[in-house]
Amino acid sequence: MKTIGIMGGTFDPPHFGHLYAAKAAYEAAKLDHILFIPNGVPAYKASEGRVTGKEHRYAMVQRLIAEESWCELSGIECEREGNTYTADTLLELTGENPDIQYELIVGSDSLKEMKHWYHPEIIFRLAGVIVLLRNWDTAETLVQTVKRYETEYGAQIRFVPFEKQEISSTLIRRKVKNGERLTGLVPEGVEQYIAEHRLYR
């Protein structure tokens, strides 16, 4: 059975930090490949109205992973109308691919919030969870959260050490606004796309 990691997010814009995180999960968990899924209209940001158009974010992720044979891109959420939810995405993916095991890749901060996500019972039933343990995290600090999810939802959770990079979408947007180069933060193709479409000005 194939095991595919899901790397979801707003990707506004995508950057090397996303790629490093995906690679850490891919290698440590011995996944077959990583599926990048840009959010269409993420429910938790829908009210803010400040998310770059999904067609731009999809195109930038395409450029981020262009040279990475272990990555694939899915437009499953960008193609969906209205708010997008992880539970709905997993229902669709597992319905189309019942022989594939999906693993949701999240940070420790997201793990703690998953009980508040839309239908967490569906998420934990349909996918395992790979938690990226960043520099300041330890598995011990999350043990109560994991035990609760295992008891309530039958969750299957594993940890992957990850050295967090000092890269963020917020930093990149600020640099673009200030007219600074993005060397070492994003691939050249992403930087060119941002410039051509005058994003984050």
mmCIF file of C-alpha atoms in Angstrom:
data_model
loop_
_atom_site.group_PDB
_atom_site.id
_atom_site.type_symbol
_atom_site.label_atom_id
_atom_site.label_comp_id
_atom_site.label_asym_id
_atom_site.label_seq_id
_atom_site.Cartn_x
_atom_site.Cartn_y
_atom_site.Cartn_z
ATOM 1 C CA MET A 1 0.000 0.000 0.000
ATOM 2 C CA LYS A 2 1.285 3.438 -0.926
ATOM 3 C CA THR A 3 1.677 5.995 1.846
ATOM 4 C CA ILE A 4 1.314 9.618 0.809
ATOM 5 C CA GLY A 5 2.002 12.636 2.990
ATOM 6 C CA ILE A 6 -0.339 15.608 2.692
ATOM 7 C CA MET A 7 1.231 19.051 2.963
ATOM 8 C CA GLY A 8 -1.650 21.498 3.090
ATOM 9 C CA GLY A 9 -1.581 25.213 3.681
ATOM 10 C CA THR A 10 -2.349 28.662 2.409
ATOM 11 C CA PHE A 11 1.105 28.967 0.792
ATOM 12 C CA ASP A 12 0.855 32.753 0.574
ATOM 13 C CA PRO A 13 3.535 32.576 -0.732
ATOM 14 C CA PRO A 14 5.141 29.117 -0.640
ATOM 15 C CA HIS A 15 8.817 29.039 0.336
ATOM 16 C CA PHE A 16 11.791 26.798 1.056
ATOM 17 C CA GLY A 17 10.604 26.351 4.650
ATOM 18 C CA HIS A 18 7.567 24.463 3.353
ATOM 19 C CA LEU A 19 9.820 22.317 1.194
ATOM 20 C CA TYR A 20 12.231 21.548 4.072
ATOM 21 C CA ALA A 21 9.331 20.535 6.324
ATOM 22 C CA ALA A 22 7.878 18.259 3.660
ATOM 23 C CA LYS A 23 11.299 16.684 3.021
ATOM 24 C CA ALA A 24 11.784 15.994 6.739
ATOM 25 C CA ALA A 25 8.477 14.109 6.897
ATOM 26 C CA TYR A 26 9.105 12.357 3.573
ATOM 27 C CA GLU A 27 12.479 10.983 4.638
ATOM 28 C CA ALA A 28 11.810 10.194 8.302
ATOM 29 C CA ALA A 29 8.427 8.545 7.730
ATOM 30 C CA LYS A 30 9.582 6.796 4.523
ATOM 31 C CA LEU A 31 6.647 8.116 2.507
ATOM 32 C CA ASP A 32 6.164 7.310 -1.173
ATOM 33 C CA HIS A 33 5.676 10.968 -1.991
ATOM 34 C CA ILE A 34 4.274 14.250 -0.724
ATOM 35 C CA LEU A 35 1.049 15.768 -2.020
ATOM 36 C CA PHE A 36 0.993 19.564 -1.765
ATOM 37 C CA ILE A 37 -2.563 20.882 -1.444
ATOM 38 C CA PRO A 38 -2.995 24.678 -1.473
ATOM 39 C CA ASN A 39 -6.141 25.781 0.364
ATOM 40 C CA GLY A 40 -8.902 27.198 -1.786
ATOM 41 C CA VAL A 41 -10.645 29.466 0.695
ATOM 42 C CA PRO A 42 -9.381 28.267 4.088
ATOM 43 C CA ALA A 43 -12.282 28.483 6.529
ATOM 44 C CA TYR A 44 -10.102 29.894 9.303
ATOM 45 C CA LYS A 45 -9.051 32.826 7.090
ATOM 46 C CA ALA A 46 -12.240 33.357 5.092
ATOM 47 C CA SER A 47 -13.363 36.253 7.267
ATOM 48 C CA GLU A 48 -10.038 38.070 6.939
ATOM 49 C CA GLY A 49 -10.341 38.581 3.189
ATOM 50 C CA ARG A 50 -6.581 38.999 2.828
ATOM 51 C CA VAL A 51 -5.593 35.740 1.153
ATOM 52 C CA THR A 52 -4.010 35.965 -2.305
ATOM 53 C CA GLY A 53 -6.096 34.419 -5.089
ATOM 54 C CA LYS A 54 -5.946 30.637 -5.183
ATOM 55 C CA GLU A 55 -4.871 30.596 -8.837
ATOM 56 C CA HIS A 56 -1.730 32.549 -7.887
ATOM 57 C CA ARG A 57 -0.953 30.402 -4.856
ATOM 58 C CA TYR A 58 -1.450 27.211 -6.878
ATOM 59 C CA ALA A 59 0.898 28.487 -9.597
ATOM 60 C CA MET A 60 3.549 29.420 -7.029
ATOM 61 C CA VAL A 61 3.446 25.981 -5.380
ATOM 62 C CA GLN A 62 3.817 24.494 -8.856
ATOM 63 C CA ARG A 63 7.047 26.455 -9.211
ATOM 64 C CA LEU A 64 8.207 25.604 -5.680
ATOM 65 C CA ILE A 65 8.149 21.856 -6.328
ATOM 66 C CA ALA A 66 9.024 21.891 -10.040
ATOM 67 C CA GLU A 67 12.410 20.214 -9.490
ATOM 68 C CA GLU A 68 11.288 17.834 -6.733
ATOM 69 C CA SER A 69 10.393 14.379 -8.092
ATOM 70 C CA TRP A 70 9.100 13.284 -4.678
ATOM 71 C CA CYS A 71 6.421 15.994 -4.664
ATOM 72 C CA GLU A 72 3.070 16.243 -6.431
ATOM 73 C CA LEU A 73 0.546 19.082 -6.576
ATOM 74 C CA SER A 74 -3.207 18.721 -6.152
ATOM 75 C CA GLY A 75 -5.839 21.325 -6.961
ATOM 76 C CA ILE A 76 -8.531 19.445 -5.051
ATOM 77 C CA GLU A 77 -9.190 22.361 -2.680
ATOM 78 C CA CYS A 78 -8.615 25.155 -5.196
ATOM 79 C CA GLU A 79 -11.266 23.584 -7.420
ATOM 80 C CA ARG A 80 -13.827 23.474 -4.613
ATOM 81 C CA GLU A 81 -16.328 26.301 -4.209
ATOM 82 C CA GLY A 82 -16.703 27.987 -0.836
ATOM 83 C CA ASN A 83 -14.710 27.276 2.302
ATOM 84 C CA THR A 84 -12.322 24.320 2.254
ATOM 85 C CA TYR A 85 -11.999 21.809 5.074
ATOM 86 C CA THR A 86 -9.435 19.058 5.610
ATOM 87 C CA ALA A 87 -12.175 16.550 6.474
ATOM 88 C CA ASP A 88 -13.885 17.093 3.108
ATOM 89 C CA THR A 89 -10.570 16.782 1.276
ATOM 90 C CA LEU A 90 -9.774 13.472 2.979
ATOM 91 C CA LEU A 91 -13.247 12.125 2.243
ATOM 92 C CA GLU A 92 -12.734 12.913 -1.438
ATOM 93 C CA LEU A 93 -9.174 11.574 -1.609
ATOM 94 C CA THR A 94 -9.881 8.313 0.206
ATOM 95 C CA GLY A 95 -13.059 7.807 -1.808
ATOM 96 C CA GLU A 96 -11.088 8.051 -5.047
ATOM 97 C CA ASN A 97 -8.027 6.157 -3.761
ATOM 98 C CA PRO A 98 -9.118 3.569 -1.171
ATOM 99 C CA ASP A 99 -5.809 1.682 -1.435
ATOM 100 C CA ILE A 100 -3.662 4.649 -0.390
ATOM 101 C CA GLN A 101 -2.738 5.476 3.215
ATOM 102 C CA TYR A 102 -2.711 9.235 3.775
ATOM 103 C CA GLU A 103 -0.612 10.969 6.423
ATOM 104 C CA LEU A 104 -1.414 14.559 7.344
ATOM 105 C CA ILE A 105 1.718 16.616 8.055
ATOM 106 C CA VAL A 106 1.231 19.269 10.755
ATOM 107 C CA GLY A 107 3.237 21.359 13.189
ATOM 108 C CA SER A 108 2.902 20.880 16.937
ATOM 109 C CA ASP A 109 0.861 24.087 17.203
ATOM 110 C CA SER A 110 -1.657 22.715 14.705
ATOM 111 C CA LEU A 111 -1.806 19.373 16.518
ATOM 112 C CA LYS A 112 -3.043 21.091 19.660
ATOM 113 C CA GLU A 113 -5.779 22.869 17.674
ATOM 114 C CA MET A 114 -7.027 19.878 15.696
ATOM 115 C CA LYS A 115 -9.803 19.159 18.186
ATOM 116 C CA HIS A 116 -11.355 22.454 17.023
ATOM 117 C CA TRP A 117 -11.107 21.627 13.320
ATOM 118 C CA TYR A 118 -14.174 20.757 11.251
ATOM 119 C CA HIS A 119 -15.052 17.103 11.997
ATOM 120 C CA PRO A 120 -11.798 15.969 13.648
ATOM 121 C CA GLU A 121 -13.255 12.467 13.984
ATOM 122 C CA ILE A 122 -13.293 12.162 10.176
ATOM 123 C CA ILE A 123 -9.737 13.445 9.876
ATOM 124 C CA PHE A 124 -8.321 10.989 12.415
ATOM 125 C CA ARG A 125 -10.342 8.102 10.959
ATOM 126 C CA LEU A 126 -9.124 8.652 7.402
ATOM 127 C CA ALA A 127 -5.498 9.693 7.928
ATOM 128 C CA GLY A 128 -2.548 9.262 10.207
ATOM 129 C CA VAL A 129 -0.833 12.385 11.505
ATOM 130 C CA ILE A 130 2.865 13.227 11.259
ATOM 131 C CA VAL A 131 3.834 15.962 13.708
ATOM 132 C CA LEU A 132 6.926 18.044 12.958
ATOM 133 C CA LEU A 133 8.730 18.569 16.261
ATOM 134 C CA ARG A 134 10.433 21.928 15.956
ATOM 135 C CA ASN A 135 13.494 23.118 17.857
ATOM 136 C CA TRP A 136 11.669 24.083 21.040
ATOM 137 C CA ASP A 137 9.203 21.155 21.045
ATOM 138 C CA THR A 138 9.511 17.820 22.794
ATOM 139 C CA ALA A 139 7.230 14.825 22.425
ATOM 140 C CA GLU A 140 6.737 14.919 26.208
ATOM 141 C CA THR A 141 5.021 18.325 26.064
ATOM 142 C CA LEU A 142 2.455 16.917 23.638
ATOM 143 C CA VAL A 143 1.817 13.563 25.301
ATOM 144 C CA GLN A 144 -1.500 14.609 26.886
ATOM 145 C CA THR A 145 -2.805 15.912 23.574
ATOM 146 C CA VAL A 146 -1.800 12.702 21.811
ATOM 147 C CA LYS A 147 -3.366 10.497 24.509
ATOM 148 C CA ARG A 148 -6.621 12.450 24.312
ATOM 149 C CA TYR A 149 -6.785 12.107 20.524
ATOM 150 C CA GLU A 150 -5.945 8.402 20.694
ATOM 151 C CA THR A 151 -8.694 7.820 23.254
ATOM 152 C CA GLU A 152 -11.372 10.018 21.675
ATOM 153 C CA TYR A 153 -10.691 9.426 17.987
ATOM 154 C CA GLY A 154 -8.419 6.394 17.676
ATOM 155 C CA ALA A 155 -5.795 8.733 16.239
ATOM 156 C CA GLN A 156 -2.497 7.401 14.888
ATOM 157 C CA ILE A 157 0.163 10.032 15.535
ATOM 158 C CA ARG A 158 3.935 9.941 15.097
ATOM 159 C CA PHE A 159 6.651 12.541 15.539
ATOM 160 C CA VAL A 160 9.401 13.693 13.195
ATOM 161 C CA PRO A 161 12.239 15.970 14.432
ATOM 162 C CA PHE A 162 12.475 19.135 12.376
ATOM 163 C CA GLU A 163 14.856 22.061 12.616
ATOM 164 C CA LYS A 164 12.611 25.018 11.901
ATOM 165 C CA GLN A 165 13.935 27.420 9.284
ATOM 166 C CA GLU A 166 13.860 31.164 9.836
ATOM 167 C CA ILE A 167 11.609 31.594 6.823
ATOM 168 C CA SER A 168 7.982 32.652 6.830
ATOM 169 C CA SER A 169 5.406 33.871 4.341
ATOM 170 C CA THR A 170 5.040 37.030 6.438
ATOM 171 C CA LEU A 171 8.769 37.755 6.105
ATOM 172 C CA ILE A 172 8.631 37.248 2.342
ATOM 173 C CA ARG A 173 5.612 39.527 1.897
ATOM 174 C CA ARG A 174 7.397 42.221 3.897
ATOM 175 C CA LYS A 175 10.557 41.902 1.810
ATOM 176 C CA VAL A 176 8.589 42.164 -1.428
ATOM 177 C CA LYS A 177 6.818 45.268 -0.164
ATOM 178 C CA ASN A 178 10.205 46.797 0.702
ATOM 179 C CA GLY A 179 11.625 45.934 -2.712
ATOM 180 C CA GLU A 180 14.137 43.402 -1.335
ATOM 181 C CA ARG A 181 15.329 40.251 -3.119
ATOM 182 C CA LEU A 182 14.138 36.828 -1.964
ATOM 183 C CA THR A 183 17.405 34.951 -2.446
ATOM 184 C CA GLY A 184 17.524 31.798 -0.323
ATOM 185 C CA LEU A 185 13.857 32.087 0.633
ATOM 186 C CA VAL A 186 12.046 30.904 -2.501
ATOM 187 C CA PRO A 187 13.058 29.335 -5.827
ATOM 188 C CA GLU A 188 13.798 31.753 -8.650
ATOM 189 C CA GLY A 189 10.582 30.719 -10.396
ATOM 190 C CA VAL A 190 8.477 31.791 -7.416
ATOM 191 C CA GLU A 191 10.283 35.130 -7.134
ATOM 192 C CA GLN A 192 9.760 35.763 -10.842
ATOM 193 C CA TYR A 193 6.072 34.911 -10.580
ATOM 194 C CA ILE A 194 5.610 37.310 -7.658
ATOM 195 C CA ALA A 195 7.315 40.091 -9.638
ATOM 196 C CA GLU A 196 5.440 39.414 -12.887
ATOM 197 C CA HIS A 197 2.055 39.468 -11.178
ATOM 198 C CA ARG A 198 2.957 42.302 -8.806
ATOM 199 C CA LEU A 199 1.903 40.341 -5.746
ATOM 200 C CA TYR A 200 2.366 41.596 -2.172
ATOM 201 C CA ARG A 201 2.989 45.210 -3.240
#
